[in-house]
mmCIF file of C-alpha atoms in Angstrom:
data_model
loop_
_atom_site.group_PDB
_atom_site.id
_atom_site.type_symbol
_atom_site.label_atom_id
_atom_site.label_comp_id
_atom_site.label_asym_id
_atom_site.label_seq_id
_atom_site.Cartn_x
_atom_site.Cartn_y
_atom_site.Cartn_z
ATOM 1 C CA MET A 1 290.714 106.284 315.258
ATOM 2 C CA LYS A 2 288.864 106.228 311.925
ATOM 3 C CA SER A 3 290.548 102.958 310.986
ATOM 4 C CA ILE A 4 289.464 101.356 314.288
ATOM 5 C CA ILE A 5 285.847 102.441 313.748
ATOM 6 C CA LEU A 6 285.980 101.185 310.159
ATOM 7 C CA PHE A 7 287.471 97.856 311.289
ATOM 8 C CA VAL A 8 284.820 97.389 314.009
ATOM 9 C CA SER A 9 282.037 98.276 311.557
ATOM 10 C CA VAL A 10 283.286 95.801 308.944
ATOM 11 C CA PHE A 11 283.751 93.142 311.638
ATOM 12 C CA LEU A 12 280.200 93.601 312.967
ATOM 13 C CA LEU A 13 278.726 93.461 309.467
ATOM 14 C CA SER A 14 280.718 90.306 308.724
ATOM 15 C CA VAL A 15 279.621 88.605 311.954
ATOM 16 C CA THR A 16 275.999 89.588 311.297
ATOM 17 C CA ALA A 17 276.194 88.267 307.742
ATOM 18 C CA LEU A 18 277.824 85.009 308.868
ATOM 19 C CA LYS A 19 275.276 84.556 311.631
ATOM 20 C CA SER A 20 272.447 85.092 309.170
ATOM 21 C CA GLU A 21 273.841 82.309 307.000
ATOM 22 C CA THR A 22 273.847 79.686 309.769
ATOM 23 C CA VAL A 23 270.227 79.754 310.961
ATOM 24 C CA SER A 24 266.895 79.873 309.175
ATOM 25 C CA PHE A 25 265.452 83.266 308.355
ATOM 26 C CA THR A 26 261.723 84.043 308.383
ATOM 27 C CA MET A 27 259.800 87.072 307.175
ATOM 28 C CA SER A 28 256.114 87.178 308.035
ATOM 29 C CA ALA A 29 253.142 89.516 308.120
ATOM 30 C CA GLU A 30 249.565 89.357 309.341
ATOM 31 C CA VAL A 31 246.929 91.947 308.463
ATOM 32 C CA GLU A 32 243.258 92.218 309.434
ATOM 33 C CA ARG A 33 240.737 94.663 307.981
ATOM 34 C CA ASN A 34 236.996 95.128 308.457
ATOM 35 C CA THR A 35 234.609 96.578 305.918
ATOM 36 C CA SER A 36 230.867 96.959 305.528
ATOM 37 C CA ILE A 37 229.139 96.674 302.181
ATOM 38 C CA GLY A 38 225.559 97.730 301.534
ATOM 39 C CA LEU A 39 224.645 94.488 299.789
ATOM 40 C CA ASP A 40 223.038 91.171 300.705
ATOM 41 C CA LYS A 41 225.355 88.659 302.388
ATOM 42 C CA ASP A 42 224.686 85.896 299.831
ATOM 43 C CA PHE A 43 225.641 88.200 296.955
ATOM 44 C CA VAL A 44 228.838 89.294 298.747
ATOM 45 C CA ALA A 45 229.733 85.684 299.641
ATOM 46 C CA ASN A 46 229.364 84.523 296.034
ATOM 47 C CA TYR A 47 231.408 87.479 294.838
ATOM 48 C CA ILE A 48 234.387 86.938 297.154
ATOM 49 C CA LYS A 49 234.390 83.181 296.462
ATOM 50 C CA ASP A 50 235.200 83.963 292.814
ATOM 51 C CA LEU A 51 238.963 83.378 292.706
ATOM 52 C CA GLN A 52 239.418 85.599 289.644
ATOM 53 C CA ILE A 53 238.803 88.780 291.657
ATOM 54 C CA TYR A 54 242.067 88.313 293.564
ATOM 55 C CA PRO A 55 244.541 88.774 290.681
ATOM 56 C CA LYS A 56 242.229 91.429 289.266
ATOM 57 C CA PHE A 57 242.095 93.614 292.398
ATOM 58 C CA PHE A 58 244.760 92.463 294.886
ATOM 59 C CA PRO A 59 248.166 93.976 294.030
ATOM 60 C CA ASN A 60 250.933 91.415 293.501
ATOM 61 C CA ILE A 61 248.628 88.421 293.211
ATOM 62 C CA VAL A 62 249.604 87.619 289.642
ATOM 63 C CA SER A 63 247.259 84.700 289.033
ATOM 64 C CA VAL A 64 244.981 82.176 290.699
ATOM 65 C CA SER A 65 244.304 78.858 288.975
ATOM 66 C CA LYS A 66 241.816 76.314 290.234
ATOM 67 C CA LEU A 67 243.472 72.874 290.383
ATOM 68 C CA ASN A 68 240.426 70.890 291.546
ATOM 69 C CA ASP A 69 237.344 71.353 293.762
ATOM 70 C CA LYS A 70 239.412 72.057 296.894
ATOM 71 C CA GLU A 71 242.796 73.336 295.685
ATOM 72 C CA SER A 72 244.041 76.371 293.813
ATOM 73 C CA GLU A 73 247.460 77.672 292.847
ATOM 74 C CA TRP A 74 248.209 81.306 293.721
ATOM 75 C CA LEU A 75 251.154 83.124 292.133
ATOM 76 C CA TYR A 76 252.314 86.006 294.347
ATOM 77 C CA ARG A 77 254.900 88.581 293.239
ATOM 78 C CA VAL A 78 257.405 89.641 295.899
ATOM 79 C CA GLU A 79 258.944 93.074 295.424
ATOM 80 C CA ALA A 80 261.834 93.738 297.793
ATOM 81 C CA PRO A 81 263.869 96.963 297.793
ATOM 82 C CA LEU A 82 267.139 96.771 295.825
ATOM 83 C CA ALA A 83 266.280 93.308 294.504
ATOM 84 C CA THR A 84 264.736 91.875 291.383
ATOM 85 C CA PRO A 85 261.055 90.997 291.939
ATOM 86 C CA TYR A 86 260.335 87.276 292.033
ATOM 87 C CA ASN A 87 257.252 85.061 292.190
ATOM 88 C CA LEU A 88 256.209 82.609 294.888
ATOM 89 C CA THR A 89 253.737 79.827 294.183
ATOM 90 C CA PHE A 90 251.309 78.728 296.877
ATOM 91 C CA VAL A 91 248.958 75.761 296.629
ATOM 92 C CA LEU A 92 245.994 76.701 298.793
ATOM 93 C CA GLU A 93 243.320 74.402 300.109
ATOM 94 C CA ASP A 94 239.746 75.681 300.289
ATOM 95 C CA LYS A 95 238.598 75.173 303.896
ATOM 96 C CA SER A 96 235.542 77.421 303.596
ATOM 97 C CA SER A 97 232.390 76.665 305.556
ATOM 98 C CA GLY A 98 229.197 78.555 306.251
ATOM 99 C CA ASP A 99 229.903 82.279 306.479
ATOM 100 C CA THR A 100 233.689 81.845 306.408
ATOM 101 C CA LEU A 101 235.791 81.920 303.259
ATOM 102 C CA LEU A 102 239.149 80.298 304.035
ATOM 103 C CA PHE A 103 242.100 79.424 301.818
ATOM 104 C CA GLU A 104 245.260 78.093 303.469
ATOM 105 C CA SER A 105 248.575 76.721 302.210
ATOM 106 C CA LYS A 106 248.653 72.939 302.015
ATOM 107 C CA ASP A 107 252.399 72.900 302.621
ATOM 108 C CA LYS A 108 253.306 75.056 305.607
ATOM 109 C CA THR A 109 257.076 74.463 305.598
ATOM 110 C CA ASN A 110 258.773 77.306 303.686
ATOM 111 C CA ASP A 111 256.125 79.569 302.208
ATOM 112 C CA TYR A 112 252.730 80.052 303.826
ATOM 113 C CA LEU A 113 249.665 81.996 302.725
ATOM 114 C CA PHE A 114 246.371 82.260 304.622
ATOM 115 C CA CYS A 115 243.348 84.180 303.314
ATOM 116 C CA GLN A 116 240.150 84.431 305.333
ATOM 117 C CA GLY A 117 236.938 86.408 305.048
ATOM 118 C CA ILE A 118 234.268 86.122 307.752
ATOM 119 C CA LEU A 119 230.868 87.464 306.744
ATOM 120 C CA SER A 120 228.012 88.625 308.949
ATOM 121 C CA GLN A 121 224.822 90.528 308.226
ATOM 122 C CA PRO A 122 224.085 92.978 311.076
ATOM 123 C CA VAL A 123 221.067 94.424 309.222
ATOM 124 C CA GLU A 124 219.246 93.599 306.004
ATOM 125 C CA ASN A 125 221.224 94.470 302.858
ATOM 126 C CA LYS A 126 224.390 95.246 304.799
ATOM 127 C CA THR A 127 227.253 92.774 305.044
ATOM 128 C CA LYS A 128 230.242 93.062 307.329
ATOM 129 C CA ILE A 129 233.429 91.272 306.256
ATOM 130 C CA VAL A 130 236.480 90.711 308.420
ATOM 131 C CA PHE A 131 239.460 89.926 306.173
ATOM 132 C CA LEU A 132 242.575 88.268 307.572
ATOM 133 C CA PHE A 133 245.680 87.692 305.448
ATOM 134 C CA LYS A 134 248.891 86.034 306.632
ATOM 135 C CA ILE A 135 252.046 85.369 304.675
ATOM 136 C CA SER A 136 255.436 84.000 305.672
ATOM 137 C CA MET A 137 258.634 82.967 303.932
ATOM 138 C CA THR A 138 261.327 80.862 305.603
ATOM 139 C CA ARG A 139 264.704 80.130 304.082
ATOM 140 C CA GLU A 140 267.845 78.384 305.314
ATOM 141 C CA LYS A 141 269.895 81.511 304.697
ATOM 142 C CA ALA A 142 268.875 85.149 304.946
ATOM 143 C CA SER A 143 270.556 85.845 301.606
ATOM 144 C CA ASP A 144 268.094 83.446 299.946
ATOM 145 C CA ILE A 145 265.419 86.086 300.614
ATOM 146 C CA HIS A 146 267.463 89.232 299.976
ATOM 147 C CA PHE A 147 271.188 89.972 299.848
ATOM 148 C CA LEU A 148 270.831 92.461 302.738
ATOM 149 C CA ALA A 149 268.326 90.413 304.768
ATOM 150 C CA GLY A 150 270.877 89.332 307.379
ATOM 151 C CA VAL A 151 271.882 92.928 308.022
ATOM 152 C CA LEU A 152 268.347 94.358 307.927
ATOM 153 C CA GLY A 153 266.939 91.595 310.136
ATOM 154 C CA GLU A 154 263.744 89.575 310.315
ATOM 155 C CA LYS A 155 261.854 92.170 312.364
ATOM 156 C CA PHE A 156 262.553 95.089 310.025
ATOM 157 C CA LEU A 157 261.770 93.117 306.870
ATOM 158 C CA SER A 158 258.610 91.656 308.430
ATOM 159 C CA GLU A 159 257.439 95.177 309.318
ATOM 160 C CA GLN A 160 258.064 96.273 305.721
ATOM 161 C CA MET A 161 256.164 93.232 304.476
ATOM 162 C CA LYS A 162 253.261 94.044 306.829
ATOM 163 C CA ASP A 163 253.120 97.670 305.648
ATOM 164 C CA LYS A 164 253.011 96.487 302.028
ATOM 165 C CA LEU A 165 250.335 93.873 302.767
ATOM 166 C CA GLU A 166 248.197 96.463 304.611
ATOM 167 C CA GLY A 167 248.287 98.736 301.570
ATOM 168 C CA ASP A 168 247.548 95.852 299.213
ATOM 169 C CA LEU A 169 244.561 94.719 301.296
ATOM 170 C CA GLU A 170 243.185 98.283 301.425
ATOM 171 C CA THR A 171 243.514 98.504 297.631
ATOM 172 C CA PHE A 172 241.793 95.139 297.208
ATOM 173 C CA ILE A 173 238.878 96.085 299.475
ATOM 174 C CA SER A 174 238.403 99.439 297.727
ATOM 175 C CA LYS A 175 238.535 98.087 294.166
ATOM 176 C CA ALA A 176 236.556 94.907 294.856
ATOM 177 C CA THR A 177 233.835 96.837 296.700
ATOM 178 C CA LYS A 178 233.383 99.231 293.763
ATOM 179 C CA ASP A 179 233.233 96.292 291.359
ATOM 180 C CA MET A 180 230.781 94.476 293.629
ATOM 181 C CA TYR A 181 228.333 97.401 293.509
ATOM 182 C CA ILE A 182 228.609 97.518 289.706
ATOM 183 C CA ALA A 183 228.102 93.743 289.463
ATOM 184 C CA ASN A 184 225.053 93.994 291.726
ATOM 185 C CA ARG A 185 223.502 96.759 289.574
ATOM 186 C CA THR A 186 224.094 94.857 286.341
ATOM 187 C CA SER A 187 222.776 91.569 287.763
ATOM 188 C CA GLY A 188 219.331 93.116 288.269
ATOM 189 C CA LYS A 189 219.119 92.203 291.963
#
């Protein structure tokens, strides 16, 4: 009986692994967070448009380099369980307008990153920001993402990615907000 159960288990794992190698595999996450900051909207807008705050305060954003007036290169570190961390490079286009900060991947085929901040000022010297971050990775084979990806599945790995991104965004908001208040005090405004 044990040998039959073992055989069936190995067979199912093999079929799952083979299946994962024949179709594309996508992991994705989308996270939205709201925050209110007791500062003027123009000050907050100028602060969050500074690309250098992202590698400074957003975990796993290793670097952001401005390529030209509209494009920047973002290096994002992916840390998957039981795997060596690796970096993904995104070229983002600045599509910001008015009270909306928006950076989106130019190439949306395999790796996609979307960063948005919508600002509003409900009362004087108070700014509300709605942050929206999206990330996705698509590969021909699940094993290109992680050696256990085919077994763990897109849904499970996407949920893990979302949990991680939620924590990273919370960390970013907390650290950037503290720094924003310090920057406001030292600017004399």
